[in-house]
CSV table of C-alpha atoms in Angstrom, one decimal:
chain,number,residue,atom,x,y,z
G,5,MET,CA,-55.7,-6.1,92.4
G,6,THR,CA,-52.2,-7.6,91.8
G,7,GLU,CA,-51.5,-9.3,88.6
G,8,GLY,CA,-50.3,-12.9,89.1
G,9,PRO,CA,-47.5,-14.5,87.1
G,10,ARG,CA,-49.8,-16.7,85.0
G,11,LEU,CA,-52.0,-13.8,84.1
G,12,ARG,CA,-48.9,-11.7,83.2
G,13,ILE,CA,-47.7,-14.5,80.9
G,14,CYS,CA,-51.1,-14.7,79.2
G,15,ARG,CA,-51.3,-11.0,78.8
G,16,TRP,CA,-47.8,-10.8,77.2
G,17,LEU,CA,-48.6,-13.7,74.9
G,18,ALA,CA,-51.7,-11.8,73.8
G,19,VAL,CA,-49.6,-8.6,73.3
G,20,ALA,CA,-47.1,-10.6,71.2
G,21,SER,CA,-49.9,-12.2,69.1
G,22,VAL,CA,-51.8,-8.9,68.5
G,23,ALA,CA,-48.6,-7.0,67.7
G,24,ALA,CA,-47.4,-9.8,65.3
G,25,TYR,CA,-50.8,-9.7,63.6
G,26,CYS,CA,-50.7,-5.9,63.1
G,27,LEU,CA,-47.1,-6.0,62.0
G,28,TRP,CA,-47.8,-8.8,59.5
G,29,GLN,CA,-50.6,-6.7,58.1
G,30,GLY,CA,-48.4,-3.7,57.6
G,31,ILE,CA,-45.6,-5.8,56.0
G,32,SER,CA,-48.1,-7.5,53.7
G,33,ALA,CA,-49.3,-4.1,52.5
G,34,ALA,CA,-45.7,-2.9,51.9
G,35,VAL,CA,-44.3,-5.9,50.1
G,36,PRO,CA,-46.0,-5.2,46.7
G,37,TYR,CA,-44.3,-1.8,46.5
G,38,PHE,CA,-40.9,-3.6,46.6
G,39,GLY,CA,-41.8,-6.0,43.8
G,40,SER,CA,-40.1,-6.4,40.4
G,41,SER,CA,-38.8,-3.3,38.6
G,42,ASP,CA,-41.8,-3.4,36.1
G,43,ALA,CA,-44.4,-3.5,38.9
G,44,LEU,CA,-45.4,0.1,38.0
G,45,SER,CA,-44.6,-0.1,34.3
G,46,TYR,CA,-48.3,0.5,33.3
G,47,LEU,CA,-48.3,4.0,34.7
G,48,SER,CA,-44.7,4.6,33.6
G,49,ASP,CA,-45.6,3.6,30.0
G,50,TRP,CA,-48.5,6.2,30.0
G,51,ARG,CA,-46.1,8.8,31.3
G,52,SER,CA,-43.5,7.9,28.7
G,53,ALA,CA,-46.0,7.9,25.9
G,54,ALA,CA,-47.3,11.4,26.9
G,55,ARG,CA,-43.8,12.7,27.2
G,56,ASN,CA,-42.7,11.5,23.8
G,57,ALA,CA,-46.0,12.2,22.0
G,58,PRO,CA,-45.8,14.8,19.2
G,59,GLU,CA,-46.7,18.4,19.8
G,60,GLY,CA,-50.4,19.3,19.4
G,61,ARG,CA,-53.7,19.0,21.3
G,62,LEU,CA,-53.4,15.7,23.2
G,63,ALA,CA,-56.4,13.5,24.1
G,64,LEU,CA,-57.0,10.2,25.9
G,65,MET,CA,-59.2,7.6,24.3
G,66,CYS,CA,-61.8,6.4,26.9
G,67,SER,CA,-64.8,4.2,26.9
G,68,ASP,CA,-67.0,7.2,27.8
G,69,ALA,CA,-65.5,10.7,27.4
G,70,HIS,CA,-67.8,12.2,30.0
G,71,GLY,CA,-67.6,9.4,32.6
G,72,ILE,CA,-64.0,8.0,32.8
G,73,THR,CA,-63.2,5.0,34.9
G,74,PRO,CA,-60.7,5.0,37.8
G,75,ILE,CA,-58.1,3.3,35.5
G,76,GLU,CA,-58.6,5.9,32.8
G,77,ARG,CA,-58.4,8.6,35.4
G,78,SER,CA,-54.9,7.3,36.4
G,79,CYS,CA,-53.8,7.4,32.8
G,80,LEU,CA,-55.1,10.9,32.4
G,81,VAL,CA,-53.3,12.1,35.5
G,82,ALA,CA,-50.1,10.6,34.2
G,83,MET,CA,-50.5,12.5,31.0
G,84,THR,CA,-51.2,15.8,32.8
G,85,TRP,CA,-48.0,15.5,34.8
G,86,GLU,CA,-45.9,15.2,31.6
G,87,ARG,CA,-47.8,17.7,29.5
G,88,ALA,CA,-49.3,20.3,31.8
G,89,PRO,CA,-50.2,23.1,31.4
G,90,ALA,CA,-51.2,22.1,27.9
G,91,PRO,CA,-55.0,21.3,27.9
G,92,ILE,CA,-55.7,17.5,27.6
G,93,ALA,CA,-59.0,16.2,26.3
G,94,THR,CA,-60.9,12.9,26.5
G,95,VAL,CA,-62.5,11.2,23.4
G,96,ALA,CA,-64.5,8.1,22.9
G,97,ALA,CA,-65.0,6.0,19.7
G,98,LYS,CA,-67.1,7.8,17.1
G,99,GLY,CA,-66.6,11.1,18.9
G,100,ASP,CA,-65.5,14.5,17.5
G,101,LEU,CA,-61.7,14.7,16.7
G,102,LYS,CA,-61.6,18.0,14.9
G,103,ASP,CA,-59.7,19.8,17.7
G,104,VAL,CA,-57.4,16.8,18.5
G,105,ASP,CA,-54.0,16.3,17.0
G,106,VAL,CA,-52.7,13.3,19.1
G,107,VAL,CA,-54.6,10.4,20.8
G,108,LEU,CA,-53.1,8.1,23.3
G,109,ALA,CA,-55.0,4.8,23.5
G,110,SER,CA,-54.6,1.4,25.0
G,111,ARG,CA,-52.8,-1.1,22.6
G,112,TRP,CA,-55.9,-3.3,22.9
G,113,ILE,CA,-58.6,-1.0,21.7
G,114,SER,CA,-61.2,-2.7,19.5
G,115,ARG,CA,-60.9,-3.1,15.7
G,116,PRO,CA,-63.8,-0.7,15.0
G,117,ALA,CA,-62.1,2.0,17.2
G,118,GLN,CA,-58.9,1.6,15.2
G,119,GLU,CA,-60.7,1.9,11.9
G,120,TRP,CA,-62.4,5.0,13.2
G,121,LEU,CA,-59.1,6.6,14.1
G,122,LYS,CA,-57.6,5.7,10.7
G,123,ALA,CA,-60.7,7.1,8.9
G,124,ALA,CA,-60.2,10.4,10.8
G,125,GLY,CA,-56.6,10.7,9.4
G,126,PHE,CA,-54.7,9.3,12.4
G,127,SER,CA,-51.9,6.7,12.2
G,128,VAL,CA,-49.8,4.9,14.8
G,129,SER,CA,-46.6,6.9,15.4
G,130,ALA,CA,-45.3,5.1,18.5
G,131,THR,CA,-46.1,2.1,20.7
G,132,ASN,CA,-44.8,0.7,24.0
G,133,GLU,CA,-46.0,-2.2,26.1
G,134,PHE,CA,-49.3,-0.7,27.1
G,135,VAL,CA,-49.9,2.5,25.0
G,136,CYS,CA,-50.4,3.3,21.3
G,137,THR,CA,-49.8,6.8,20.1
G,138,TRP,CA,-52.0,7.9,17.2
G,139,SER,CA,-50.9,11.1,15.4
G,140,GLY,CA,-53.0,13.3,13.1
G,141,ALA,CA,-52.0,15.6,10.4
G,142,GLY,CA,-51.6,18.5,12.8
G,143,ALA,CA,-49.1,16.8,15.0
G,144,ALA,CA,-45.6,18.2,15.1
G,145,GLY,CA,-42.2,16.9,16.4
G,146,ARG,CA,-41.5,17.5,20.1
G,147,ASP,CA,-38.4,17.3,22.3
G,148,ALA,CA,-39.1,14.5,24.7
G,149,GLU,CA,-36.9,16.0,27.3
G,150,VAL,CA,-39.1,19.0,27.7
G,151,GLY,CA,-41.3,17.3,30.4
G,152,ALA,CA,-38.4,15.4,32.1
G,153,PRO,CA,-37.7,16.7,35.6
G,154,ARG,CA,-34.3,18.4,36.1
G,155,VAL,CA,-33.5,18.7,39.7
G,156,SER,CA,-30.3,18.2,41.8
G,157,ARG,CA,-30.6,15.2,44.1
G,158,ALA,CA,-28.3,16.9,46.6
G,159,ARG,CA,-30.5,20.0,46.6
G,160,GLU,CA,-33.6,17.9,47.1
G,161,ILE,CA,-32.1,16.3,50.1
G,162,LEU,CA,-31.2,19.7,51.5
G,163,ALA,CA,-34.8,20.8,50.9
G,164,LEU,CA,-36.1,17.8,52.8
G,165,ALA,CA,-33.9,18.7,55.8
G,166,VAL,CA,-35.3,22.2,55.8
G,167,GLU,CA,-38.9,20.9,55.5
G,168,LEU,CA,-38.4,18.5,58.4
G,169,ALA,CA,-37.0,21.3,60.5
G,170,LEU,CA,-39.9,23.5,59.7
G,171,MET,CA,-42.4,20.7,60.6
G,172,LEU,CA,-40.7,20.1,63.9
G,173,PHE,CA,-40.6,23.8,64.6
G,174,ALA,CA,-44.4,24.1,63.8
G,175,VAL,CA,-45.2,21.2,66.2
G,176,ALA,CA,-43.0,22.6,68.9
G,177,LEU,CA,-44.6,26.0,68.5
G,178,ILE,CA,-48.1,24.6,68.7
G,179,CYS,CA,-47.4,22.1,71.5
G,180,PRO,CA,-44.1,22.7,73.2
G,181,PHE,CA,-44.9,20.1,75.8
G,182,LEU,CA,-45.0,17.4,73.1
G,183,ILE,CA,-41.4,18.0,72.0
G,184,PRO,CA,-39.3,18.9,75.0
G,185,PRO,CA,-35.5,19.4,74.8
G,186,LEU,CA,-33.9,16.4,73.0
G,187,GLY,CA,-32.3,15.1,76.1
G,188,ASN,CA,-35.7,14.7,77.8
G,189,ILE,CA,-37.7,13.5,74.9
G,190,GLY,CA,-37.4,9.8,75.7
G,191,LYS,CA,-35.5,7.2,73.7
G,192,TRP,CA,-38.5,5.0,73.0
G,193,ARG,CA,-40.4,8.0,71.5
G,194,ILE,CA,-37.4,8.8,69.2
G,195,ALA,CA,-37.0,5.1,68.3
G,196,ALA,CA,-40.7,4.7,67.4
G,197,ALA,CA,-40.7,7.9,65.3
G,198,ALA,CA,-37.5,6.9,63.6
G,199,ALA,CA,-38.9,3.5,62.8
G,200,VAL,CA,-41.9,5.1,61.2
G,201,VAL,CA,-40.0,7.5,59.0
G,202,VAL,CA,-37.6,4.8,57.9
G,203,ALA,CA,-40.3,2.3,57.1
G,204,MET,CA,-42.7,4.7,55.4
G,205,GLY,CA,-39.9,6.5,53.6
G,206,ALA,CA,-38.7,3.2,52.2
G,207,VAL,CA,-42.2,2.5,50.9
G,208,ALA,CA,-42.6,5.9,49.4
G,209,LEU,CA,-39.1,6.0,47.8
G,210,SER,CA,-39.6,2.5,46.2
G,211,HIS,CA,-41.4,4.2,43.3
G,212,PRO,CA,-42.0,7.6,41.7
G,213,LEU,CA,-45.1,9.7,42.4
G,214,LEU,CA,-48.3,7.7,41.7
G,215,ALA,CA,-51.8,8.6,40.4
G,216,PRO,CA,-54.1,10.1,41.5
G,217,ASN,CA,-52.5,12.1,44.3
G,218,GLY,CA,-48.8,12.2,43.6
G,219,LEU,CA,-49.0,13.1,39.9
G,220,GLY,CA,-52.4,14.8,40.2
G,221,THR,CA,-54.4,16.1,43.1
G,222,TYR,CA,-51.4,17.3,45.2
G,223,GLY,CA,-48.2,16.8,43.3
G,224,GLY,CA,-49.7,17.8,40.0
G,225,ARG,CA,-51.2,21.0,41.3
G,226,ALA,CA,-47.9,21.8,43.1
G,227,ARG,CA,-46.0,21.5,39.8
G,228,LEU,CA,-48.5,23.8,38.1
G,229,LEU,CA,-48.0,26.4,40.8
G,230,TYR,CA,-44.2,26.1,40.5
G,231,GLU,CA,-44.1,26.3,36.7
G,232,CYS,CA,-47.1,28.6,36.0
G,233,GLY,CA,-47.7,30.5,39.2
G,234,GLY,CA,-51.3,29.0,39.3
G,235,ILE,CA,-53.6,26.8,37.3
G,236,PRO,CA,-54.2,28.2,33.8
G,237,SER,CA,-57.9,28.5,33.0
G,238,ALA,CA,-57.6,26.8,29.7
G,239,PHE,CA,-56.0,23.8,31.4
G,240,LEU,CA,-58.5,23.9,34.3
G,241,GLU,CA,-61.4,23.7,31.8
G,242,SER,CA,-60.0,20.6,30.1
G,243,ALA,CA,-60.4,17.0,31.2
G,244,GLY,CA,-56.8,17.1,32.4
G,245,GLY,CA,-57.5,20.0,34.7
G,246,SER,CA,-60.6,18.3,36.1
G,247,VAL,CA,-58.7,15.2,37.3
G,248,LEU,CA,-56.3,17.4,39.3
G,249,GLN,CA,-59.4,18.2,41.5
G,250,PRO,CA,-58.5,21.9,42.1
G,251,SER,CA,-61.4,22.2,44.6
G,252,TYR,CA,-59.5,19.9,47.1
G,253,PRO,CA,-57.9,21.7,50.1
G,254,PRO,CA,-54.4,23.1,49.3
G,255,GLY,CA,-52.4,22.1,52.3
G,256,LEU,CA,-50.3,19.2,50.9
G,257,ALA,CA,-50.1,20.8,47.4
G,258,LEU,CA,-48.5,23.9,49.0
G,259,LEU,CA,-46.0,21.8,51.0
G,260,ALA,CA,-45.1,20.0,47.7
G,261,PHE,CA,-44.8,23.4,46.1
G,262,LEU,CA,-42.4,24.5,48.8
G,263,HIS,CA,-40.3,21.4,48.2
G,264,PHE,CA,-40.2,22.1,44.5
G,265,VAL,CA,-39.1,25.7,45.2
G,266,LEU,CA,-36.4,24.7,47.6
G,267,SER,CA,-35.3,21.9,45.2
G,268,GLY,CA,-35.2,24.2,42.2
G,269,GLY,CA,-37.3,21.7,40.2
G,270,CYS,CA,-40.2,19.2,40.2
G,271,GLY,CA,-38.6,15.8,41.1
G,272,ASP,CA,-41.0,12.9,41.3
G,273,ARG,CA,-39.6,10.8,44.1
G,274,LEU,CA,-38.0,12.5,47.1
G,275,VAL,CA,-40.9,14.8,47.6
G,276,GLN,CA,-42.9,11.8,48.9
G,277,MET,CA,-40.8,12.0,52.1
G,278,ILE,CA,-43.1,14.9,53.2
G,279,VAL,CA,-45.8,12.4,54.0
G,280,ALA,CA,-43.4,10.1,55.8
G,281,PHE,CA,-42.3,13.0,58.0
G,282,ALA,CA,-45.9,13.7,58.9
G,283,MET,CA,-46.6,10.1,59.8
G,284,SER,CA,-43.5,10.1,62.0
G,285,LEU,CA,-44.7,13.3,63.8
G,286,VAL,CA,-48.1,11.7,64.4
G,287,CYS,CA,-46.3,8.8,66.1
G,288,LEU,CA,-44.1,11.2,68.1
G,289,SER,CA,-47.1,13.2,69.3
G,290,MET,CA,-49.1,10.1,70.3
G,291,THR,CA,-46.3,8.8,72.5
G,292,ARG,CA,-46.0,11.8,74.7
G,293,ARG,CA,-45.8,9.9,78.0
G,294,ALA,CA,-44.3,6.7,76.7
G,295,GLU,CA,-41.6,5.7,79.1
G,296,ARG,CA,-41.1,2.1,78.0
G,297,TRP,CA,-41.1,0.4,74.6
G,298,PHE,CA,-44.5,-1.2,75.1
G,299,ASP,CA,-46.0,2.2,75.8
G,300,ALA,CA,-45.0,3.3,72.3
G,301,LEU,CA,-46.1,0.1,70.6
G,302,PRO,CA,-49.8,1.0,69.8
G,303,ALA,CA,-48.8,4.3,68.2
G,304,LEU,CA,-46.0,2.6,66.3
G,305,LEU,CA,-48.3,-0.1,64.9
G,306,PHE,CA,-51.0,2.5,64.1
G,307,CYS,CA,-48.5,4.4,62.0
G,308,LEU,CA,-47.3,1.2,60.3
G,309,SER,CA,-50.7,-0.2,59.6
G,310,PRO,CA,-51.9,-1.1,56.0
G,311,MET,CA,-53.8,2.2,55.8
G,312,ALA,CA,-50.6,4.1,56.8
G,313,VAL,CA,-48.6,2.2,54.2
G,314,LYS,CA,-51.0,3.0,51.4
G,315,MET,CA,-51.1,6.7,52.4
G,316,ALA,CA,-47.3,6.9,52.4
G,317,ALA,CA,-47.0,5.1,49.1
G,318,GLY,CA,-49.8,7.2,47.4
G,319,PHE,CA,-48.9,10.7,48.7
G,320,TYR,CA,-52.1,11.1,50.7
G,321,ALA,CA,-52.9,14.1,52.9
G,322,GLU,CA,-54.6,12.2,55.7
G,323,PRO,CA,-51.4,12.0,57.9
G,324,PHE,CA,-51.4,15.8,58.1
G,325,ALA,CA,-55.1,15.9,59.0
G,326,ALA,CA,-54.3,13.4,61.8
G,327,LEU,CA,-51.4,15.5,63.0
G,328,MET,CA,-53.5,18.6,63.3
G,329,LEU,CA,-56.2,16.7,65.2
G,330,VAL,CA,-53.7,15.2,67.7
G,331,LEU,CA,-52.0,18.6,68.2
G,332,GLY,CA,-55.3,20.4,68.6
G,333,TRP,CA,-56.6,17.8,71.1
G,334,SER,CA,-53.4,18.1,73.1
G,335,VAL,CA,-53.8,21.9,73.3
G,336,VAL,CA,-57.5,21.4,74.5
G,337,ALA,CA,-56.3,18.9,77.1
G,338,ARG,CA,-53.9,21.5,78.4
G,339,GLY,CA,-56.8,23.9,79.0
G,340,ASN,CA,-56.9,26.1,75.8
G,341,LEU,CA,-60.2,25.3,74.1
G,342,LEU,CA,-60.1,28.0,71.5
G,343,GLY,CA,-56.5,27.5,70.5
G,344,GLY,CA,-57.0,23.7,70.3
G,345,ALA,CA,-60.2,24.0,68.2
G,346,LEU,CA,-58.4,26.2,65.7
G,347,VAL,CA,-55.4,23.8,65.4
G,348,MET,CA,-57.8,20.9,64.9
G,349,GLY,CA,-59.6,23.0,62.2
G,350,LEU,CA,-56.3,23.2,60.2
G,351,ALA,CA,-57.1,19.6,59.2
G,352,GLY,CA,-59.7,21.2,56.9
G,353,LEU,CA,-56.8,22.5,54.8
G,354,PHE,CA,-55.7,19.0,54.0
G,355,ARG,CA,-59.0,17.0,53.5
G,356,PRO,CA,-62.4,18.1,52.2
G,357,GLU,CA,-64.3,16.5,55.0
G,358,ALA,CA,-61.8,17.2,57.8
G,359,GLY,CA,-63.5,20.5,58.7
G,360,VAL,CA,-66.6,18.5,59.8
G,361,VAL,CA,-64.3,16.0,61.6
G,362,ALA,CA,-62.6,18.8,63.5
G,363,ALA,CA,-65.9,20.4,64.4
G,364,ALA,CA,-67.2,17.1,65.8
G,365,PHE,CA,-64.1,16.8,68.1
G,366,ALA,CA,-64.3,20.5,69.0
G,367,ALA,CA,-67.9,20.0,70.0
G,368,GLY,CA,-66.8,17.0,72.1
G,369,ALA,CA,-64.1,19.0,73.7
G,370,CYS,CA,-66.7,21.7,74.7
G,371,ALA,CA,-68.1,19.1,77.2
G,372,LEU,CA,-64.8,19.4,79.2
G,373,ARG,CA,-64.6,23.2,79.6
G,374,GLY,CA,-65.7,26.6,78.6
G,375,GLY,CA,-68.8,28.7,78.9
G,376,VAL,CA,-71.5,28.9,76.2
G,377,ARG,CA,-69.9,31.8,74.3
G,378,GLU,CA,-66.5,30.1,74.4
G,379,LYS,CA,-68.0,26.8,73.1
G,380,VAL,CA,-69.7,28.5,70.2
G,381,GLN,CA,-66.4,30.3,69.4
G,382,ALA,CA,-64.5,27.0,69.5
G,383,ILE,CA,-66.8,25.2,67.1
G,384,ALA,CA,-66.7,28.3,64.8
G,385,LEU,CA,-62.9,28.3,64.9
G,386,SER,CA,-62.7,24.6,64.1
G,387,LEU,CA,-64.8,25.2,60.9
G,388,ALA,CA,-63.0,28.5,60.0
G,389,PRO,CA,-60.1,27.1,57.9
G,390,ALA,CA,-62.4,24.8,55.8
G,391,VAL,CA,-64.9,27.5,55.3
G,392,LEU,CA,-62.1,29.9,54.3
G,393,TRP,CA,-60.9,27.5,51.6
G,394,ILE,CA,-64.5,27.0,50.3
G,395,ALA,CA,-64.7,30.8,49.9
G,396,VAL,CA,-61.3,31.0,48.2
G,397,ARG,CA,-62.1,28.1,45.8
G,398,LYS,CA,-65.5,29.7,44.9
G,399,TRP,CA,-63.7,33.0,44.2
G,400,LEU,CA,-61.1,31.2,42.0
G,401,GLY,CA,-63.9,29.4,40.2
G,402,TYR,CA,-62.9,25.9,41.2
G,403,GLY,CA,-66.4,24.7,41.9
G,404,GLY,CA,-67.2,21.9,44.4
G,405,VAL,CA,-65.8,18.5,45.1
G,406,PRO,CA,-66.9,16.3,42.1
G,407,ASP,CA,-69.2,13.3,42.3
G,408,TRP,CA,-71.1,14.5,45.4
G,409,ASP,CA,-74.6,16.0,45.3
G,410,LEU,CA,-76.5,16.4,48.6
G,411,CYS,CA,-79.6,17.3,46.7
G,412,ALA,CA,-79.7,14.0,44.9
G,413,ALA,CA,-81.9,11.1,45.9
G,414,PRO,CA,-80.0,9.0,48.5
G,415,ASN,CA,-78.7,5.6,47.4
G,416,PHE,CA,-79.2,3.3,50.4
G,417,GLY,CA,-77.1,0.6,48.7
G,418,HIS,CA,-74.1,2.9,49.2
G,419,VAL,CA,-75.0,3.1,52.9
G,420,ALA,CA,-74.8,-0.6,53.4
G,421,TYR,CA,-71.6,-1.0,51.5
G,422,ALA,CA,-70.0,2.0,53.4
G,423,ALA,CA,-71.0,0.4,56.7
G,424,TRP,CA,-69.3,-2.9,55.6
G,425,CYS,CA,-66.1,-1.0,54.7
G,426,GLU,CA,-66.1,0.6,58.2
G,427,ALA,CA,-66.7,-2.7,59.9
G,428,LYS,CA,-63.8,-4.3,57.9
G,429,ALA,CA,-61.4,-1.5,58.7
G,430,ILE,CA,-62.2,-1.5,62.4
G,431,GLY,CA,-62.2,-5.3,62.8
G,432,THR,CA,-59.0,-6.0,60.9
G,433,CYS,CA,-56.9,-2.9,61.9
G,434,LEU,CA,-58.1,-0.3,64.3
G,435,GLY,CA,-59.8,-2.6,66.8
G,436,PRO,CA,-56.6,-4.7,67.4
G,437,ILE,CA,-54.5,-1.6,67.9
G,438,ALA,CA,-57.1,-0.2,70.4
G,439,ALA,CA,-57.0,-3.6,72.3
G,440,LEU,CA,-53.2,-3.4,72.4
G,441,VAL,CA,-53.5,-0.2,74.4
G,442,PHE,CA,-55.0,-2.1,77.3
G,443,LEU,CA,-52.9,-5.2,76.8
G,444,VAL,CA,-49.5,-3.5,77.1
G,445,ARG,CA,-50.2,-2.5,80.7
G,446,PRO,CA,-52.4,-4.0,83.4
G,447,ILE,CA,-55.8,-2.5,82.6
G,448,ARG,CA,-56.4,0.5,84.8
G,449,LEU,CA,-59.5,2.6,84.7
G,450,PRO,CA,-58.7,6.2,83.7
G,451,SER,CA,-58.6,8.6,86.5
G,452,SER,CA,-61.1,10.7,84.5
G,453,ARG,CA,-63.3,8.7,82.2
G,454,ARG,CA,-64.9,11.8,80.9
G,455,GLU,CA,-61.9,12.8,78.8
G,456,VAL,CA,-61.9,9.5,77.0
G,457,LEU,CA,-65.6,9.5,76.6
G,458,VAL,CA,-65.6,12.9,74.8
G,459,ALA,CA,-63.0,11.6,72.4
G,460,PHE,CA,-64.9,8.4,71.6
G,461,VAL,CA,-68.4,10.0,71.3
G,462,PRO,CA,-67.5,12.3,68.3
G,463,ALA,CA,-65.8,9.3,66.6
G,464,ALA,CA,-68.8,7.2,67.1
G,465,LEU,CA,-71.1,9.9,65.6
G,466,LEU,CA,-68.8,10.2,62.6
G,467,LEU,CA,-68.8,6.5,62.2
G,468,PHE,CA,-72.6,6.7,61.9
G,469,ALA,CA,-72.6,9.8,59.6
G,470,ILE,CA,-70.0,8.5,57.1
G,471,PRO,CA,-72.3,5.8,55.5
G,472,LEU,CA,-75.2,8.4,55.4
G,473,ALA,CA,-72.9,10.8,53.5
G,474,CYS,CA,-71.9,8.1,51.0
G,475,ALA,CA,-75.6,7.8,50.0
G,476,PHE,CA,-75.2,11.1,48.1
G,477,HIS,CA,-72.1,9.9,46.1
G,478,THR,CA,-73.2,10.1,42.4
G,479,SER,CA,-70.3,8.4,40.6
G,480,PRO,CA,-71.0,5.0,39.0
G,481,HIS,CA,-67.7,3.9,40.7
G,482,ALA,CA,-69.0,4.6,44.2
G,483,ASN,CA,-67.8,1.2,45.6
G,484,TRP,CA,-64.3,1.8,44.4
G,485,MET,CA,-64.4,5.2,46.1
G,486,MET,CA,-65.6,3.7,49.4
G,487,ASP,CA,-63.1,0.9,49.3
G,488,ASN,CA,-60.3,3.4,48.9
G,489,THR,CA,-61.5,6.3,51.0
G,490,ILE,CA,-63.3,5.0,54.1
G,491,PRO,CA,-60.4,3.1,55.6
G,492,ARG,CA,-58.2,6.2,55.3
G,493,LEU,CA,-60.9,8.4,56.8
G,494,LEU,CA,-61.4,6.1,59.7
G,495,TRP,CA,-57.6,6.0,60.3
G,496,TYR,CA,-57.4,9.7,60.9
G,497,VAL,CA,-60.8,10.0,62.7
G,498,PHE,CA,-59.7,7.4,65.3
G,499,VAL,CA,-56.3,9.0,65.9
G,500,VAL,CA,-57.9,11.3,68.6
G,501,PRO,CA,-59.7,8.6,70.6
G,502,LEU,CA,-56.7,6.3,70.4
G,503,PHE,CA,-54.4,9.1,71.5
G,504,SER,CA,-56.7,10.0,74.3
G,505,LEU,CA,-57.0,6.3,75.4
G,506,MET,CA,-53.2,6.0,75.4
G,507,GLN,CA,-52.7,9.1,77.5
G,508,ARG,CA,-55.3,8.1,80.1
G,509,ASN,CA,-54.0,4.5,80.3
G,510,LEU,CA,-50.4,5.7,81.2
G,511,PRO,CA,-49.2,7.2,84.4
G,512,HIS,CA,-48.9,11.0,84.7
């Protein structure tokens, strides 16, 4: 059926409206990172206080030493970046201070807490806008420059160039058909990928590494690997070691470690470009057959969405998980089920739940091809990297992912809230981008609906499973966890069905 001029005008008005809405969302999410120079002063003050605090056993004063809040966790992560590998403790008012020499506390702790510190022999030795340093008799002077990063900016830029080249080589090695010779790659693909890396890089470089991932889970662990060759057991057993979450998969931590090695030091800003590179490669991979600017538009807006902005700003590993899923699905689509399943499984080296996500999509891919034996092997391969890391972390004594207990009684209130978080993320971000795929071209039914179906069915099953899994989250701050985690999880889960839909809606 031929599209008339009126219908064409209406369709392009709809394209412009949806694209403007998605772009406005992304810009709104990015603007706060370019605010005033003191926008991140709270975290900076905790870093400064830890860096300048006297020598001795350092502790953070919390409301509950055994159940810290998300804000207290950010403070503790900032302290670990500056003082690791020295063990860091947590204390609460009326707690035991016999093994503590220095306490960092908010400037607004209660009068009884101040009196308790004074009675224990502590006195205020330094203050800044947010933090008060209380020093005991055992505290000694310390060179504040000990924890300051010393790294050549020129060498860091050279390191980034090497890392980008390695990432491009890895993608070309896995999926040579996704990155043909430069002259044949397509100007709109290059433009979209460049726009993503510039925009996400600007967001990332607008600030130093943030908690919890930049200074802790990934960047903090990378710094320990660089300076200590591992995570010292004394530090690991302290509260500071716990917030680094050593049980998390090592993928991004190892990439940050590579950056520190190539840079010759642990800088806290340019290393964030690694995530921007990954986001750009996701966009480049998703636009494989984009011949015109509007063919690349859905992938571009997907990689500039509010979720993507937050991940680039916060040094999150989800873009790497998304990249592995897209690359693996592309390999499967080219007829290599086992190879594609293994590549998708590499996502499990970046996110704790990504092994299950990869297995779900590998099971979906099994509906397209392969005998029974090959299908079993494919699912096993998709789980192999995640299972291997679980075995390694058990051997290293890192334990499991904190705050999850599958043997606990389920909390069905968490299920309802998780479902609400999913609905909000889909309705405000992912849904409009999916609709854009159909709007940018006259809607055509895929020549093979089956390939799109096997991409959407695993995503739908995961959409159902995520709230059920959240029922077993045991932290008192579960709502905070779901607000922050579920949108990012859905972003990389839906990269495969969105990619599949884009490919089937474009001419071969």
